[in-house]
C-alpha positions as MATLAB code, in Angstrom:
seq = 'MRTLYTFLTYGSQVALWPTQFFSKKMKLFVDGRKQVFQTLKENISSTDKTIWFHCASLGEFEQGLPIMEAIKKEKPDHKLIITFFSPSGYEIKKNTPIADVVTYLPYDTHKNAKQFLKIVHPTLVFFVKYDFWPNYLFELKKQGIRTFLVSGLFRKNQSFFKSYGSFMRKALGCFEQFFVQNENSKKLLSQIGFENVTVSGDTRFDRVSHQIEMDNTLDFMDSFKGDSLCIVCGSAWPEDEAVLLNYINSSPSHVKWVIAPHKIDSDKIASFKNKLFKKAVLFSEKGKNILSENSILILDTIGLLSKVYSYADIAYVGGAMGTTGLHNILEPATFGIPIVIGKNFKKFPEALKLQDIAGLYAVESEEDCTKVLEKFVTDRKFREQTGMITGHFVNSNTGATQIIIQKIS';
ca = [
      99.894   72.878  123.261;
      96.973   73.678  120.957;
      94.547   73.282  123.865;
      96.607   75.668  125.978;
      96.841   78.164  123.111;
      93.070   78.087  122.616;
      92.499   78.503  126.349;
      94.778   81.544  126.376;
      92.948   82.951  123.346;
      89.636   82.718  125.199;
      91.317   84.332  128.195;
      92.618   87.233  126.149;
      89.142   87.722  124.697;
      87.759   88.123  128.223;
      90.644   90.395  129.246;
      90.174   92.650  126.221;
      86.452   93.175  126.782;
      86.744   95.936  129.437;
      89.371   97.832  127.450;
      86.631   99.052  125.096;
      85.472  101.461  127.789;
      88.845  103.233  127.827;
      89.918  103.194  124.189;
      88.004  104.087  121.040;
      90.220  101.760  119.022;
      89.582   98.852  121.382;
      85.853   99.504  121.257;
      86.013   99.126  117.486;
      88.142   95.989  117.960;
      85.582   94.401  120.311;
      82.339   95.635  118.736;
      83.517   94.874  115.203;
      83.635   91.153  115.926;
      80.095   90.858  117.290;
      78.312   90.553  113.954;
      80.967   88.888  111.810;
      79.239   85.553  111.333;
      75.900   87.195  110.669;
      77.485   89.463  108.050;
      79.121   86.495  106.366;
      75.885   84.493  106.282;
      74.003   87.415  104.760;
      76.534   87.883  101.963;
      77.763   84.388  101.118;
      75.574   81.545   99.920;
      76.445   77.855   99.942;
      76.775   77.907   96.152;
      79.182   80.859   95.985;
      82.786   80.262   95.029;
      85.044   82.300   97.294;
      88.659   83.322   97.858;
      89.791   84.592  101.254;
      92.525   87.134  101.983;
      93.574   87.897  105.541;
      95.417   91.141  106.302;
      96.573   92.262  109.728;
      96.048   95.931  108.951;
      96.191   98.601  106.260;
      99.797   98.007  105.215;
      99.150   94.331  104.588;
      96.035   95.199  102.586;
      98.170   97.382  100.305;
     100.571   94.461   99.866;
      97.748   92.081   99.078;
      95.890   94.403   96.717;
      97.877   93.649   93.526;
      97.204   89.935   94.060;
      93.531   90.596   94.763;
      93.242   92.553   91.524;
      94.994   89.824   89.545;
      92.837   87.108   91.122;
      89.649   89.045   90.338;
      90.640   89.195   86.679;
      91.559   85.525   86.574;
      88.556   84.287   88.566;
      85.736   86.820   88.075;
      83.132   84.262   89.159;
      84.596   84.080   92.688;
      83.648   86.292   95.601;
      86.552   87.957   97.362;
      86.433   87.880  101.158;
      88.836   90.108  103.112;
      89.389   89.942  106.865;
      91.323   92.321  109.083;
      92.705   91.911  112.561;
      93.141   95.626  113.295;
      90.537   98.424  113.315;
      93.024  100.705  111.539;
      92.805   98.442  108.508;
      89.152   97.517  108.670;
      87.738  100.998  109.279;
      89.578  102.484  106.303;
      88.985   99.625  103.849;
      85.598   98.212  104.932;
      84.008   99.600  101.766;
      86.794   98.769   99.331;
      85.340   97.941   95.904;
      87.818   95.111   95.357;
      86.027   92.908   97.920;
      82.579   91.354   98.063;
      82.725   91.068  101.850;
      85.007   92.762  104.390;
      84.954   91.787  108.073;
      87.110   91.486  111.141;
      88.705   88.100  111.712;
      86.946   86.344  114.616;
      89.179   85.350  117.517;
      91.447   82.421  116.743;
      89.587   79.607  118.468;
      88.943   76.134  117.108;
      85.193   76.746  117.151;
      85.447   80.084  115.335;
      87.787   78.665  112.704;
      85.389   75.800  111.881;
      82.371   78.115  111.765;
      84.166   80.721  109.666;
      85.349   78.193  107.087;
      81.948   76.503  106.966;
      80.316   79.785  105.956;
      83.070   81.129  103.696;
      84.165   77.744  102.218;
      87.085   79.265  100.246;
      88.919   77.469   97.462;
      92.037   79.606   97.927;
      93.360   81.419  100.997;
      96.065   84.066  101.239;
      97.657   85.330  104.431;
      99.547   88.555  103.744;
     103.039   89.064  105.216;
     102.328   87.705  108.706;
      99.507   87.415  111.292;
      99.699   83.656  111.674;
      96.640   82.214  113.452;
      97.219   78.525  114.303;
      93.628   77.373  114.742;
      92.625   78.808  111.377;
      95.723   77.354  109.723;
      95.226   73.895  111.248;
      91.586   73.849  110.150;
      92.506   74.968  106.624;
      95.048   72.144  106.440;
      92.548   69.627  107.800;
      89.991   70.580  105.160;
      92.565   70.488  102.356;
      92.110   74.145  101.398;
      95.014   75.622   99.444;
      96.668   78.227  101.667;
      99.523   80.586  100.790;
     101.631   83.190  102.512;
     102.398   86.183  100.268;
     104.951   88.962  100.787;
     106.195   87.005  103.782;
     108.980   88.482  105.864;
     110.789   86.483  108.523;
     113.362   87.503  111.146;
     115.519   85.275  113.320;
     114.032   86.691  116.548;
     110.566   85.308  115.734;
     109.213   82.398  117.753;
     109.387   80.009  114.777;
     113.171   79.974  115.062;
     113.401   79.539  118.848;
     113.682   76.321  120.840;
     110.212   76.917  122.275;
     108.615   77.573  118.862;
     107.553   74.048  117.870;
     103.833   74.869  118.047;
     104.165   77.863  115.742;
     106.462   75.896  113.409;
     103.715   73.306  113.135;
     101.295   76.066  112.145;
     103.658   77.138  109.358;
     103.428   73.600  108.002;
      99.865   74.365  106.913;
     100.982   76.611  104.050;
     101.211   75.061  100.603;
     103.754   77.658   99.518;
     105.590   80.597  101.056;
     106.155   83.638   98.847;
     108.718   85.728  100.694;
     110.261   89.140  100.184;
     113.935   88.283  100.455;
     116.608   85.574  100.501;
     117.095   85.907  104.257;
     113.491   84.821  104.852;
     114.013   81.814  102.584;
     117.193   80.886  104.439;
     115.491   81.098  107.841;
     112.607   78.890  106.703;
     115.045   76.394  105.230;
     116.807   76.140  108.600;
     113.608   74.816  110.164;
     112.826   72.397  107.352;
     110.674   74.361  104.916;
     111.759   74.187  101.287;
     108.432   75.164   99.684;
     109.611   78.773   99.514;
     109.738   81.181   96.574;
     111.503   84.533   96.767;
     108.952   86.617   94.880;
     109.711   90.031   96.368;
     107.369   92.611   97.863;
     104.036   93.036   96.063;
     103.890   96.666   97.207;
     106.314   97.507   94.398;
     103.676   96.330   91.926;
     101.036   98.304   93.783;
     102.882  101.618   93.770;
     104.246  101.225   90.243;
     100.658  101.375   88.944;
     100.095  104.679   90.735;
     102.341  106.588   88.347;
     100.213  105.386   85.415;
      97.034  106.807   86.955;
      95.599  110.306   86.730;
      97.051  111.902   89.852;
      95.745  115.389   89.139;
      94.391  117.244   92.160;
      93.034  120.726   91.479;
      93.656  121.893   95.028;
      97.325  120.849   94.787;
      97.742  122.712   91.495;
      96.375  125.823   93.184;
      98.397  125.380   96.354;
     101.795  124.447   94.906;
     102.027  126.647   91.837;
     105.693  126.910   90.868;
     106.987  126.386   94.388;
     109.153  123.546   95.632;
     106.956  121.170   97.625;
     107.818  118.955  100.598;
     105.180  116.376  101.498;
     105.259  114.900  104.994;
     103.178  111.722  104.884;
     101.720  109.819  107.838;
     103.382  112.131  110.336;
     103.233  111.299  114.033;
     103.921  113.838  116.822;
     107.530  112.614  116.983;
     107.921  113.410  113.294;
     106.279  116.804  113.626;
     108.691  117.655  116.450;
     111.801  117.185  114.291;
     110.202  118.891  111.284;
     108.824  121.962  113.027;
     112.016  124.036  113.133;
     112.735  123.709  109.428;
     109.099  124.198  108.466;
     109.174  127.537  110.265;
     112.588  128.598  108.953;
     112.448  127.251  105.382;
     112.732  129.606  102.377;
     109.615  131.351  101.129;
     109.590  129.391   97.860;
     109.098  126.104   99.773;
     105.581  124.829  100.372;
     104.624  122.068  102.774;
     101.899  119.440  102.827;
     101.487  117.769  106.204;
      99.436  114.558  106.327;
      99.020  113.513  109.985;
      98.765  109.790  110.578;
      95.753  110.337  112.829;
      93.060  112.846  112.009;
      92.634  114.288  115.495;
      91.302  117.848  115.395;
      92.759  118.817  118.784;
      96.248  117.574  117.929;
      96.114  119.165  114.494;
      95.069  122.480  116.052;
      97.913  122.221  118.564;
     100.454  121.626  115.802;
      99.036  124.420  113.667;
      99.437  126.875  116.551;
     103.195  126.204  116.541;
     103.566  127.221  112.903;
     104.913  130.675  112.092;
     103.830  130.535  108.467;
     100.362  130.792  107.030;
      98.674  127.381  107.114;
      95.336  126.048  105.931;
      93.444  122.836  106.621;
      92.195  120.776  103.696;
      88.709  120.962  105.210;
      88.861  124.770  105.042;
      90.256  125.073  101.532;
      86.991  126.422  100.117;
      87.228  129.445  102.394;
      90.806  130.314  101.476;
      92.972  131.209   98.516;
      95.289  128.215   98.671;
      98.183  129.887   96.882;
      98.477  132.426   99.703;
      99.354  129.678  102.192;
     102.734  128.057  102.783;
     101.421  124.989  104.576;
      98.513  122.691  103.760;
      97.422  120.225  106.441;
      95.486  117.210  105.139;
      92.833  116.618  107.790;
      91.369  113.871  105.613;
      92.375  110.453  104.311;
      92.735  108.835  100.895;
      94.644  111.577   99.077;
      98.257  111.003  100.075;
      99.208  108.691   97.179;
      98.224  111.345   94.641;
      99.637  114.220   96.684;
     103.051  112.555   96.539;
     103.022  113.117   92.782;
     103.339  116.849   93.503;
     106.254  116.434   95.912;
     109.847  117.388   95.204;
     110.907  115.871   98.540;
     109.084  113.455  100.834;
     109.353  112.913  104.562;
     107.667  109.634  105.541;
     106.590  109.301  109.149;
     106.498  106.567  111.743;
     110.194  105.842  112.195;
     111.057  108.762  114.457;
     109.008  107.020  117.139;
     108.324  103.322  117.643;
     105.029  102.966  115.774;
     106.677  101.658  112.602;
     107.728  103.270  109.350;
     104.950  103.973  106.879;
     105.031  103.224  103.172;
     108.125  104.746  101.560;
     107.348  103.142   98.210;
     104.389  105.440   97.518;
     106.623  108.505   97.169;
     109.529  106.501   95.741;
     107.546  105.530   92.665;
     107.406  109.218   91.694;
     111.202  109.472   91.774;
     111.680  111.842   94.694;
     114.203  111.790   97.569;
     112.934  110.404  100.859;
     113.704  111.346  104.450;
     112.635  109.217  107.429;
     113.281  108.833  111.155;
     115.878  106.640  112.814;
     113.928  103.474  113.739;
     113.631  101.551  110.488;
     115.802   98.440  110.874;
     112.810   96.107  110.462;
     111.975   97.524  107.036;
     114.136   95.921  104.320;
     112.966   98.269  101.591;
     114.193  101.251  103.634;
     117.526   99.581  104.384;
     118.074   98.819  100.703;
     117.104  102.309   99.595;
     119.417  103.830  102.180;
     122.278  101.615  100.939;
     121.925  102.996   97.424;
     121.573  106.611   98.653;
     117.933  107.135   97.742;
     116.823  107.564  101.341;
     118.229  109.505  104.298;
     117.438  108.760  107.938;
     117.585  111.462  110.605;
     118.005  111.149  114.355;
     117.215  114.653  115.563;
     115.729  118.021  114.697;
     119.206  119.245  113.765;
     119.729  116.250  111.463;
     116.358  116.754  109.835;
     116.967  120.436  109.166;
     120.403  119.725  107.679;
     119.181  117.010  105.301;
     116.088  118.867  104.130;
     118.080  122.070  103.637;
     120.545  120.156  101.446;
     117.726  118.837   99.271;
     116.110  122.264   99.010;
     119.270  124.164   98.084;
     121.038  121.582   95.904;
     118.866  120.807   92.900;
     121.356  118.395   91.334;
     121.602  116.374   94.554;
     117.818  116.331   94.863;
     117.253  115.143   91.306;
     119.999  112.495   91.416;
     118.589  111.089   94.645;
     115.102  111.042   93.134;
     116.352  109.106   90.114;
     117.667  106.447   92.484;
     114.306  106.031   94.231;
     112.374  105.797   90.976;
     114.755  103.182   89.575;
     114.555  101.259   92.852;
     110.802  100.791   92.444;
     110.965   99.973   88.736;
     113.646   97.331   89.232;
     111.752   95.486   91.964;
     108.341   94.938   90.381;
     107.008   91.548   89.302;
     106.145   89.774   92.555;
     102.451   89.511   91.696;
     103.123   87.773   88.397;
     105.426   85.246   90.080;
     102.748   84.407   92.652;
      99.884   84.124   90.183;
     101.895   81.840   87.870;
     102.932   79.615   90.754;
      99.448   79.045   92.182;
      97.703   78.513   88.848;
];
């Protein structure tokens, strides 16, 4: 089975090559892997002590970050190596100061795994949440390198729990310890014979809880918001913008909006802006405008959303109105504000839990969205009570990082 898997991996590598000519993202995916080994050789010597974190994309990086920070404090003499599978993670975090080296993960072949580990020679390895690569895992096990899964999340429809999943179950056997987000994940792993499981929770709670302790002041937000009520729409996709548009255009004059598109595409941003009836300004044009005179601020930049949420009275978090996946609801939750999302969020346990305790409201249509947002805008008591629930939710779920660090020491 491993031979067949490796053969298929080589085949997919060949099949993906021509896609770079039709997709900018795929070009980054293909080109980014060309110089990985050279980059590693230039930045890691045979005498370096290293620790390797693998993250599928940006969300997994955010989950891994609290552990990375704790590891750096505990082992300052080690180099931190971070790999990404997806361009959306690598391109945004390739210069992160937490790491000594950031690269794409080479394709999961036996040859690549041996070469990668020979150069990196880590003493500890962390896979974040998922992205299980059998050849890397088997080679890590063979070389006796301590390997952990952190913030793991398992569902019964995954291949591990199917009759045909023996190969992937074998790959799971390479982990020294599983640190999972919930009891259901522990139960599923137990059903297939794994008892080396600790329910540590989601490390993102630790990540976002630190945000409230930071200086989140943004001069442009002070100028823009003033004394108005502010709704921040984070990581909005076109499907999200479609259900928001009606209420944005019809909302009371004392309401201000910050729209942070998930993708910074100037044509799509211009198209959305043309549908707005109220005065709107792009972040990139803020120096040419008096911000307070605008009702809508569009963030055509990245890296500011976490701090912008601190100015929000209400947050709409994108991704779940379509099928791309819900974005991080914990970033706004840590500031104790009510959260609105789209309808497709069943794979996100933190959203399900927050909905159960009435800190989050999911909408299915433009009419739904308008009704919920209008309720939050007009009913201050309801808005503040809901926000208290979200803030408490974050505070009561921190501590995963400490559990993991204590367990691996």
